[in-house]
C-alpha atoms as an extended CHARMM CRD file, in Angstrom:
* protein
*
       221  EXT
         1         1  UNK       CA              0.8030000000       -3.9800000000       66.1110000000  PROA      1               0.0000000000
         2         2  UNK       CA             -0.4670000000       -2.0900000000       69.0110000000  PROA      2               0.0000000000
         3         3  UNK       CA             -1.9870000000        1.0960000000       68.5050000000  PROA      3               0.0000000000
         4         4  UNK       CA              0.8040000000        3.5570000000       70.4250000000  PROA      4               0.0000000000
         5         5  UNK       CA              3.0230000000        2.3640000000       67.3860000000  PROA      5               0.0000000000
         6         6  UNK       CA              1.0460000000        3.9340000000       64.8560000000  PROA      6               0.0000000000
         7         7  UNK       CA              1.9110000000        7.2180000000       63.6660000000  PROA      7               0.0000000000
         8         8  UNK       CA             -0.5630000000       10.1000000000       64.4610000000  PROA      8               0.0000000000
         9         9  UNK       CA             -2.6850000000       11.5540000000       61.9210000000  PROA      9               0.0000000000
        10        10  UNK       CA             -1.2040000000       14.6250000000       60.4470000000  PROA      10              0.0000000000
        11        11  UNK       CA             -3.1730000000       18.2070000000       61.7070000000  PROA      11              0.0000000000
        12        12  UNK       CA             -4.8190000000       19.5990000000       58.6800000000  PROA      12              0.0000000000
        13        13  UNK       CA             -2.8690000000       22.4630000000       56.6650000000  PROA      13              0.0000000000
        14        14  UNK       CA             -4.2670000000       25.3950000000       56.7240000000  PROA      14              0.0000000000
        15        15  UNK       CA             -2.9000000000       29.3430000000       56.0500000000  PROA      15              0.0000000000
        16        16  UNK       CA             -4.1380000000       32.6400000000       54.5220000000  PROA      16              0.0000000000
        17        17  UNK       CA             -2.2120000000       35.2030000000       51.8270000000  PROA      17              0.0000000000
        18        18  UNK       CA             -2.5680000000       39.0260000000       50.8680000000  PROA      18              0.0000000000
        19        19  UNK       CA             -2.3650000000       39.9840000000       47.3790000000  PROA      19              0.0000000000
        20        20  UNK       CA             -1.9560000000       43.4550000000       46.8210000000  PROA      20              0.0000000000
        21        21  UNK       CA             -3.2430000000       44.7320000000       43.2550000000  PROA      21              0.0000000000
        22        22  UNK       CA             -3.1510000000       47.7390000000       41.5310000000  PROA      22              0.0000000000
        23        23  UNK       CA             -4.9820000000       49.6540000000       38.5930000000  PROA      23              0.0000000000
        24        24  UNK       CA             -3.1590000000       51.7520000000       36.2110000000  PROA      24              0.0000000000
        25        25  UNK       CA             -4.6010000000       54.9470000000       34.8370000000  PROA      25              0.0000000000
        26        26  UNK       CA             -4.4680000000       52.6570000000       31.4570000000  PROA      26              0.0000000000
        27        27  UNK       CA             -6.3670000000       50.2790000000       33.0410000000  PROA      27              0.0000000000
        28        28  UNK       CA             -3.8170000000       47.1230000000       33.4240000000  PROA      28              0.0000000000
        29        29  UNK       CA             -3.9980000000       45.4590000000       36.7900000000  PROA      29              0.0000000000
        30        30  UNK       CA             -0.6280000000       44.7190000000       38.0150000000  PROA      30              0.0000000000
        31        31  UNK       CA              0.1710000000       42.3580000000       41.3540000000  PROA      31              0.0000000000
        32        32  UNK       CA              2.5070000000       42.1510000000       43.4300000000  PROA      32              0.0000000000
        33        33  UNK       CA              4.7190000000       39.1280000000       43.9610000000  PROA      33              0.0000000000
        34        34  UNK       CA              7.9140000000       38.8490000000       46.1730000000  PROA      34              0.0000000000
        35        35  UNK       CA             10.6690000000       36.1930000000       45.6780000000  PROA      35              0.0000000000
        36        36  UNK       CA             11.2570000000       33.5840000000       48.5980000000  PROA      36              0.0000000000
        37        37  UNK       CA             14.5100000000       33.0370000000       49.5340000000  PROA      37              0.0000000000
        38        38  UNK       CA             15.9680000000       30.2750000000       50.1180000000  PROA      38              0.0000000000
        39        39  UNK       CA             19.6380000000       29.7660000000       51.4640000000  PROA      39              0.0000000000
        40        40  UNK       CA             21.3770000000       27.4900000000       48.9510000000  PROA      40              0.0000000000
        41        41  UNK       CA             19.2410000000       28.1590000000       45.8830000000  PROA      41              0.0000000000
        42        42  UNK       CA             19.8430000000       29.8880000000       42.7380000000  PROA      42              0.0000000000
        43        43  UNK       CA             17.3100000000       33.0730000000       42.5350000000  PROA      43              0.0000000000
        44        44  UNK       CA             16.7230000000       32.0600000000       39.2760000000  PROA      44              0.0000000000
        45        45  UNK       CA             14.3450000000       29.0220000000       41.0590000000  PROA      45              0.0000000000
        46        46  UNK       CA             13.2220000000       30.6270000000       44.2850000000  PROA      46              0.0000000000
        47        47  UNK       CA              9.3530000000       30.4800000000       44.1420000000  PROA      47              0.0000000000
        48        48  UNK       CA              7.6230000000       34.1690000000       43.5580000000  PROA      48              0.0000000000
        49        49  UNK       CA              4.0160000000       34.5250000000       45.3740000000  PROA      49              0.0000000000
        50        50  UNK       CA              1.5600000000       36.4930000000       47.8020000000  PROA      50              0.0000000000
        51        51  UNK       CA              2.6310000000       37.3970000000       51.1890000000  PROA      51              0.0000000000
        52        52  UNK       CA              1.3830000000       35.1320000000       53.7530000000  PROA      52              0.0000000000
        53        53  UNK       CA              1.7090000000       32.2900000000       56.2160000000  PROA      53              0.0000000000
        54        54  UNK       CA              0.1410000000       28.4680000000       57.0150000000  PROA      54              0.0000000000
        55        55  UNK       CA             -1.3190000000       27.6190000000       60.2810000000  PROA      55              0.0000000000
        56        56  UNK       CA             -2.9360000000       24.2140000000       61.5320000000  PROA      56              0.0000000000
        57        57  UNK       CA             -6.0640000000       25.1490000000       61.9510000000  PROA      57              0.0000000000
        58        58  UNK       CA             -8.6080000000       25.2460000000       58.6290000000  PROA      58              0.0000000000
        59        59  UNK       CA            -10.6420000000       27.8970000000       60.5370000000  PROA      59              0.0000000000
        60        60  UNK       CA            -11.7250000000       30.7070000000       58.5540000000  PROA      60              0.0000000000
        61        61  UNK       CA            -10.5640000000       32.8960000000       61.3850000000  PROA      61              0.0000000000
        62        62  UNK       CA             -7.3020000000       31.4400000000       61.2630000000  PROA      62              0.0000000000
        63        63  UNK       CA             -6.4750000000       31.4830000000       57.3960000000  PROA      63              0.0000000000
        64        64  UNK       CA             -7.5570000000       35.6750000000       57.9830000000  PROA      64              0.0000000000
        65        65  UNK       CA             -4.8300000000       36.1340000000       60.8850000000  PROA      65              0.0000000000
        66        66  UNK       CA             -2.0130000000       33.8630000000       59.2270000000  PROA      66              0.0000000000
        67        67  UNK       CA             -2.5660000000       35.9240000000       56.3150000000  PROA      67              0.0000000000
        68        68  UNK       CA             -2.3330000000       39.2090000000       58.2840000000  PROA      68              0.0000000000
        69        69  UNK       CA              0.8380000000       38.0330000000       60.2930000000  PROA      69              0.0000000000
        70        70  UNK       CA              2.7150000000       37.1990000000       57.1970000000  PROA      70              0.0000000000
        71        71  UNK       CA              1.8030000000       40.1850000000       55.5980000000  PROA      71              0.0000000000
        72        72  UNK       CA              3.2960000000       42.1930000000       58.2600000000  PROA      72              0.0000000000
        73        73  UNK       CA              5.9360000000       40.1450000000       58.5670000000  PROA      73              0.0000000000
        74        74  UNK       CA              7.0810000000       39.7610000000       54.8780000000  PROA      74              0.0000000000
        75        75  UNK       CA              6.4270000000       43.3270000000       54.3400000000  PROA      75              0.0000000000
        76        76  UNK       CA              6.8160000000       45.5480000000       57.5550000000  PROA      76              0.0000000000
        77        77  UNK       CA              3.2810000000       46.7900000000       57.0290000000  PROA      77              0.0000000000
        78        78  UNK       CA              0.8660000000       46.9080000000       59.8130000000  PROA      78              0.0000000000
        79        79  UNK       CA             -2.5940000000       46.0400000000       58.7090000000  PROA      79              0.0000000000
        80        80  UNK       CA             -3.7430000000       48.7470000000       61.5190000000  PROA      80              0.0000000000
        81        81  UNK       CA             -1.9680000000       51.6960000000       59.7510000000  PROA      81              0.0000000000
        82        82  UNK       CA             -2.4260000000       50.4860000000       56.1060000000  PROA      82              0.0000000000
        83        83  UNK       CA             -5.8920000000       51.9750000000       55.4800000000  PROA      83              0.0000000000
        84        84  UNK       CA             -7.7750000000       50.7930000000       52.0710000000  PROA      84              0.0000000000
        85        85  UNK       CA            -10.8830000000       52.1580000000       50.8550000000  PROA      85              0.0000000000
        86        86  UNK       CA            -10.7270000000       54.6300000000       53.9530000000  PROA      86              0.0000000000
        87        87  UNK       CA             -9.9900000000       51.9430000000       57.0910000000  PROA      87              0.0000000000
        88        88  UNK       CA             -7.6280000000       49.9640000000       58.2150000000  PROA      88              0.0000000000
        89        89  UNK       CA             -6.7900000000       46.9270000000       56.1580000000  PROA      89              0.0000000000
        90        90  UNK       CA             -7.3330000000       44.6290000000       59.7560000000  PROA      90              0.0000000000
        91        91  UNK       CA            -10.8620000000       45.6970000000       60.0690000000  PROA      91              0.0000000000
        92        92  UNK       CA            -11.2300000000       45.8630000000       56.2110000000  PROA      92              0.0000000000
        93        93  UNK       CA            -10.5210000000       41.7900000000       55.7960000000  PROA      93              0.0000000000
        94        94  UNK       CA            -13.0410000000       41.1540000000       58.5760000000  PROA      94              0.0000000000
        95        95  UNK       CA            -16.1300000000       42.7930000000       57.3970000000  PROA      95              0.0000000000
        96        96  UNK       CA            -18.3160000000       40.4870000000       55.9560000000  PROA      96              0.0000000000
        97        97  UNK       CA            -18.3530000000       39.4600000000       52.1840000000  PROA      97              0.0000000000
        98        98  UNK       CA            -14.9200000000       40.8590000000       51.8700000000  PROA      98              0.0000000000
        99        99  UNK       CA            -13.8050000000       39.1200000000       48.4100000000  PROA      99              0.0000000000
       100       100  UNK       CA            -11.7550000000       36.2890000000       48.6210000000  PROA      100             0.0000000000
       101       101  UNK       CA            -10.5000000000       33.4090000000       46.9060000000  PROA      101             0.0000000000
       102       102  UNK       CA             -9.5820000000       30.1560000000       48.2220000000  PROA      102             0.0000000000
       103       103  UNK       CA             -7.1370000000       27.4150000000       46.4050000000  PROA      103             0.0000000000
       104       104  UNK       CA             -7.9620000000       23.5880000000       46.6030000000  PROA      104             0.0000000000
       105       105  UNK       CA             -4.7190000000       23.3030000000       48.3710000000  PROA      105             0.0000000000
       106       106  UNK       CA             -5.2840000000       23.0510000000       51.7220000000  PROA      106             0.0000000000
       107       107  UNK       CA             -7.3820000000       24.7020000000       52.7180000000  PROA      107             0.0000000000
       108       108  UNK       CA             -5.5690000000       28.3850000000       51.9680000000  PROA      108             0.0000000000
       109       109  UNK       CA             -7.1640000000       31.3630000000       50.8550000000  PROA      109             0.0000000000
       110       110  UNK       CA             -5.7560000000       34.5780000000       49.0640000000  PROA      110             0.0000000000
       111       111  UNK       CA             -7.0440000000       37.9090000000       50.3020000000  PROA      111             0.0000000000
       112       112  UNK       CA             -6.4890000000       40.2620000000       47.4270000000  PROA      112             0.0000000000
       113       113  UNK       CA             -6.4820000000       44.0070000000       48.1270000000  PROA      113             0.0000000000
       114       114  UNK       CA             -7.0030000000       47.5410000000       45.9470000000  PROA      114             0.0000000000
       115       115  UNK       CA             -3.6040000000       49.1140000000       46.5700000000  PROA      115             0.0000000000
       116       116  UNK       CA             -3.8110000000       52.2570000000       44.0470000000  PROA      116             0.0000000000
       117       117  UNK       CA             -2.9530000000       55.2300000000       45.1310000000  PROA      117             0.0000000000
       118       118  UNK       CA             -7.0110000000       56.3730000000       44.8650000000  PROA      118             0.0000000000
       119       119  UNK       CA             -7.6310000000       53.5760000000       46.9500000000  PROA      119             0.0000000000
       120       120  UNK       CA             -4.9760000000       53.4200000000       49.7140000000  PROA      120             0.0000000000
       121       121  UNK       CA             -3.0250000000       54.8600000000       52.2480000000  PROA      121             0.0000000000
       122       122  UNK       CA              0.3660000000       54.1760000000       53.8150000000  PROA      122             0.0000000000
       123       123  UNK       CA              1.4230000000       51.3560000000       51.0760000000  PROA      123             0.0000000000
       124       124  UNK       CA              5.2680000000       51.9940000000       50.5590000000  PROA      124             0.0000000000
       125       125  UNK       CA              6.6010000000       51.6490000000       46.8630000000  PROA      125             0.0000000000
       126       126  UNK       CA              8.7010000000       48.6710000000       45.8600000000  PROA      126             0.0000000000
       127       127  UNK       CA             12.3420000000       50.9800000000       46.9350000000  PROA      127             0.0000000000
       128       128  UNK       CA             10.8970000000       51.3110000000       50.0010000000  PROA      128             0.0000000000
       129       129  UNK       CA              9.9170000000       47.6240000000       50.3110000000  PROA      129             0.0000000000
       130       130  UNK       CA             13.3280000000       46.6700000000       49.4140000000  PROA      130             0.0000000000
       131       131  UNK       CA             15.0400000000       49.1090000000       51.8320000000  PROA      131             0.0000000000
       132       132  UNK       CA             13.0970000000       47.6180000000       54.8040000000  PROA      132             0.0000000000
       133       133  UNK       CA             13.9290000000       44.2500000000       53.7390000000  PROA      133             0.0000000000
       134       134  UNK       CA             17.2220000000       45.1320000000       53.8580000000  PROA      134             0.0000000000
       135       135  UNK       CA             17.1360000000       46.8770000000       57.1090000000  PROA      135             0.0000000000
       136       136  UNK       CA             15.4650000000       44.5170000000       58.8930000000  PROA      136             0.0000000000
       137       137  UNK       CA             18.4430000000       41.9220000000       57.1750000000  PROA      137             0.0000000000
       138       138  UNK       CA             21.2950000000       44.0150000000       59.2640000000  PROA      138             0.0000000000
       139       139  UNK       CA             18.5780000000       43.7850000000       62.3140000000  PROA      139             0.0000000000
       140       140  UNK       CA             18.8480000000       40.0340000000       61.8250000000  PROA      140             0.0000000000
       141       141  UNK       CA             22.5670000000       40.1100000000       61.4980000000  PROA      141             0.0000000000
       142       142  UNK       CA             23.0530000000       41.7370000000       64.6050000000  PROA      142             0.0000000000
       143       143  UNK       CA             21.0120000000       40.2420000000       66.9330000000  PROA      143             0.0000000000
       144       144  UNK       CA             22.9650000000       37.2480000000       65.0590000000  PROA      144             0.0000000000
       145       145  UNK       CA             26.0290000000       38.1320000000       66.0370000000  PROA      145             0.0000000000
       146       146  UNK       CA             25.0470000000       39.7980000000       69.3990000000  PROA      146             0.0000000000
       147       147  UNK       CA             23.7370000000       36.2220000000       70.3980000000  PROA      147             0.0000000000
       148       148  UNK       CA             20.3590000000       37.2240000000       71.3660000000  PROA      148             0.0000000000
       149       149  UNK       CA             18.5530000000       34.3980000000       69.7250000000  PROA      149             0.0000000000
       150       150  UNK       CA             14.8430000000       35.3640000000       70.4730000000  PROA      150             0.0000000000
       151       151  UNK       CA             15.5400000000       38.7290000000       68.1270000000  PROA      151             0.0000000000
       152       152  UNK       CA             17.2950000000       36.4610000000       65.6810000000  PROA      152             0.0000000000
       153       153  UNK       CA             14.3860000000       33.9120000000       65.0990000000  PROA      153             0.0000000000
       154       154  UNK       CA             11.2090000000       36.7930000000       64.8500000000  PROA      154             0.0000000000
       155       155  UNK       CA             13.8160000000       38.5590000000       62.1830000000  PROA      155             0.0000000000
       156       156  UNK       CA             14.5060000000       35.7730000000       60.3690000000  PROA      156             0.0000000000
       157       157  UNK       CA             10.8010000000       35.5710000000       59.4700000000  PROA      157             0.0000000000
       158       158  UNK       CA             10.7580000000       39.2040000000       58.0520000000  PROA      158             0.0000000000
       159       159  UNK       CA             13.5350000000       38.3980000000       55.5220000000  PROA      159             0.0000000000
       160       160  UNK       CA             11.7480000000       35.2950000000       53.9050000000  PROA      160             0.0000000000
       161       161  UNK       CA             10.6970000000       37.5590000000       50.5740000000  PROA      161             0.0000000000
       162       162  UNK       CA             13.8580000000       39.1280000000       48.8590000000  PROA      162             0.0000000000
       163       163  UNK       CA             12.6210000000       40.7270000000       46.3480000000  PROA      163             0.0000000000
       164       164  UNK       CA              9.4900000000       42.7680000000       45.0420000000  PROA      164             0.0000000000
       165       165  UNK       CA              8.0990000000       42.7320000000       41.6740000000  PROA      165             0.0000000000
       166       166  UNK       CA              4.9570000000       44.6290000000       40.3430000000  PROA      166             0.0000000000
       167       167  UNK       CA              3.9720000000       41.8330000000       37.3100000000  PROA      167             0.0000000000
       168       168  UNK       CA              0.7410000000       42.3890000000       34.6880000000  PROA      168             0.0000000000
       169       169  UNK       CA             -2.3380000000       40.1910000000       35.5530000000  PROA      169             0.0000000000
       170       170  UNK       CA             -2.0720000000       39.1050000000       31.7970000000  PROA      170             0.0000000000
       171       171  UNK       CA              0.9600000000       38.1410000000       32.1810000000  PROA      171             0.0000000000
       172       172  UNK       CA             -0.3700000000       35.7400000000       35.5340000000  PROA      172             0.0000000000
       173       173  UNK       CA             -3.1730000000       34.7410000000       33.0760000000  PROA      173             0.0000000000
       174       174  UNK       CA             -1.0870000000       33.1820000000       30.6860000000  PROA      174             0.0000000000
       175       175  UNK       CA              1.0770000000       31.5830000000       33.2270000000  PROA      175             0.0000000000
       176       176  UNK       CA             -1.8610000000       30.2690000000       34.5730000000  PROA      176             0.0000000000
       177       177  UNK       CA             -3.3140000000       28.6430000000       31.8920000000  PROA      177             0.0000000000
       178       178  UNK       CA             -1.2310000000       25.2870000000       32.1630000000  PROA      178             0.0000000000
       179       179  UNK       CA             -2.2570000000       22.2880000000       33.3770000000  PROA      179             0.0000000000
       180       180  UNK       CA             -1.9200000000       22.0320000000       37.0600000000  PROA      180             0.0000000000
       181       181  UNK       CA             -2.5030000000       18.6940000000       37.4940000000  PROA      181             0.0000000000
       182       182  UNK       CA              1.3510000000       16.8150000000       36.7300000000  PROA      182             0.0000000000
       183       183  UNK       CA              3.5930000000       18.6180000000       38.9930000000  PROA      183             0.0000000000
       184       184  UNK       CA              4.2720000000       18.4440000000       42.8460000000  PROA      184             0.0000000000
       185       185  UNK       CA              5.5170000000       21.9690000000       44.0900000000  PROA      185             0.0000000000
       186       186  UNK       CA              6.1640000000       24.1040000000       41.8340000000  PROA      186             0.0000000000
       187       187  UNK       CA              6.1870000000       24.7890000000       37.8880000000  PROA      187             0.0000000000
       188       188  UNK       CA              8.6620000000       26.8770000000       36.2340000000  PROA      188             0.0000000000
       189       189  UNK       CA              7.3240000000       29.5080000000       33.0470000000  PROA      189             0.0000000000
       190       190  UNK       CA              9.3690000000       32.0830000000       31.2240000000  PROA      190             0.0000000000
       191       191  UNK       CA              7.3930000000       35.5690000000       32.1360000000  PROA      191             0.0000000000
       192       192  UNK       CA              6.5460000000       37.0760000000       28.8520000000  PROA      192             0.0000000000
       193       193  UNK       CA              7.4950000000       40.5840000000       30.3030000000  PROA      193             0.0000000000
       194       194  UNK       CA             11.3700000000       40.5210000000       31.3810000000  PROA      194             0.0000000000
       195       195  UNK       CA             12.4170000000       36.9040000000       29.6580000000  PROA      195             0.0000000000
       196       196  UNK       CA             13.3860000000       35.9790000000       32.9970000000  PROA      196             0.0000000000
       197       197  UNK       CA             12.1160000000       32.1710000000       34.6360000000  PROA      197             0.0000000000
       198       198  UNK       CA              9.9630000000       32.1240000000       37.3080000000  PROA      198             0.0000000000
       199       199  UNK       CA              8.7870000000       29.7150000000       39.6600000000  PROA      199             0.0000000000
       200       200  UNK       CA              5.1400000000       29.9020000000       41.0340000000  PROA      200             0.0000000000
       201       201  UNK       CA              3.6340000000       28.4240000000       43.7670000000  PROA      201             0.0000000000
       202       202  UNK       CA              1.2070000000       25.5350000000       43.3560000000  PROA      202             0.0000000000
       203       203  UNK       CA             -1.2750000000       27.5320000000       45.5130000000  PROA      203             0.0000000000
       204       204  UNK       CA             -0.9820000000       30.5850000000       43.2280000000  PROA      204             0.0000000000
       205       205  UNK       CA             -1.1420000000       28.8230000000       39.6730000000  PROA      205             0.0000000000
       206       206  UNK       CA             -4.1470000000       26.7010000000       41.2650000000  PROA      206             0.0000000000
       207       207  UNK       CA             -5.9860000000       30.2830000000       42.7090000000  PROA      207             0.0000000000
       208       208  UNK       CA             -5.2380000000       32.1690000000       39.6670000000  PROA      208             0.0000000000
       209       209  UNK       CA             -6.2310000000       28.8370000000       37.2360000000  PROA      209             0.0000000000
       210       210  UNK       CA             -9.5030000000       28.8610000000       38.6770000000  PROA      210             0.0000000000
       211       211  UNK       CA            -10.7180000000       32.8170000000       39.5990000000  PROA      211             0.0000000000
       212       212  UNK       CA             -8.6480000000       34.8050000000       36.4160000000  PROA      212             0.0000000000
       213       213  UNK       CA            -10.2280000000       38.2440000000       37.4710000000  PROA      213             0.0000000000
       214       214  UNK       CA             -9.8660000000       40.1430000000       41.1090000000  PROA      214             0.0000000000
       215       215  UNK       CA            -13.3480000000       41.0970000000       43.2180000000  PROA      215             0.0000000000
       216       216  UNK       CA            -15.8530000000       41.8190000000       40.6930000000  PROA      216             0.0000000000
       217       217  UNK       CA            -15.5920000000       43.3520000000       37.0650000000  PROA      217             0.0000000000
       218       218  UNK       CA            -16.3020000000       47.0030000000       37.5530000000  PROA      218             0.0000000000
       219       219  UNK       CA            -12.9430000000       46.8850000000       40.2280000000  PROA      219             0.0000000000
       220       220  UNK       CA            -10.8410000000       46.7190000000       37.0070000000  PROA      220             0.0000000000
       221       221  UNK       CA            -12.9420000000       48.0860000000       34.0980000000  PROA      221             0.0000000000
């Protein structure tokens, strides 16, 4: 067989995620998780997980900007206005030793971020989150209809996450105690808190399998 016959080698997978956190005065930690949607499936099994996005590059550099574009994308936040800890969350993810985690799954890496109110400025609740989603949903439908197809395909992005869900890190911890090792995409676990079935990422059961606690333990004592 000559060699023009043989398929390339895939590019390595790469991507980045934000994973906003809060602490309550009571001291829970709750996350926040947004449902994927997916045209054709039941809500029930869409996938919930951080906001974020998969390039092909494996550069750190790259896994920090993927995670910033989906952010703003999935979201409508810009990570120049959102300020944490007093700057802006796009020069706050470069500074060195910023906390992160990274999955085994290739090669992507969760950024989580202090979104209490102490500790942040400019990050809507999850009303507003929905509201923009659903603004920038009649966006999409008009440029749709209008037949401007550049405005139709950067929209379309910004509707991917359908729904916004503040969920107890104990609750995560649970979820995250099964064995991760049988299933291809995606597991399915009752959440303890509403009874409802959920459907987590492979990248998030891995990441929160392996590092059960967020930066260090004084940021949620």
């Amino acid at each position: 067989m000559s060699n023009h016959n043989k398929a390339a080698p895939r590019a390595p997978k790469s991507g980045g995620g934000i994973l906003p956190y809060k602490r309550e005065n009571g001291g829970q930690v709750l996350v926040l998780l947004a449902r994927e949607y997916r045209k054709g499936t039941s809500p029930k099994y869409a996938p919930w997980g951080e906001f974020g996005a998969r390039v092909s590059n494996p550069k750190e550099s790259d896994r920090i900007q993927a995670a910033l574009t989906g952010f703003e994308e999935e979201t409508g936040i810009s990570p120049h206005t959102l300020e944490i800890s007093g700057k802006p969350l796009i020069e706050l993810i470069h500074e060195e030793g910023n906390v992160h985690f990274s999955s085994d799954v290739d090669n992507y890496s969760v950024f989580p971020i202090d979104v209490s109110a102490e500790n942040s400025k400019g990050f809507p609740s999850v009303t507003q989150l929905k509201q923009d989603r659903h603004d920038r949903k009649m966006a999409y439908k008009k440029a749709k209809f209008n037949g401007d197809h550049s405005d139709a395909t950067r929209l379309r992005k910004t509707i991917n996450k359908d729904d916004f869900r503040w969920v107890p890190l104990e609750v995560l911890k649970k979820l995250a105690a099964f064995d991760t090792n049988y299933y291809d995409d995606n597991v399915r676990a009752t959440s303890e808190w509403s009874g409802e079935t959920f459907t987590f990422s492979k990248d998030l059961l891995n990441l929160l399998k392996e590092n059960n606690t967020w930066g260090t333990s004084s940021d949620i004592n």
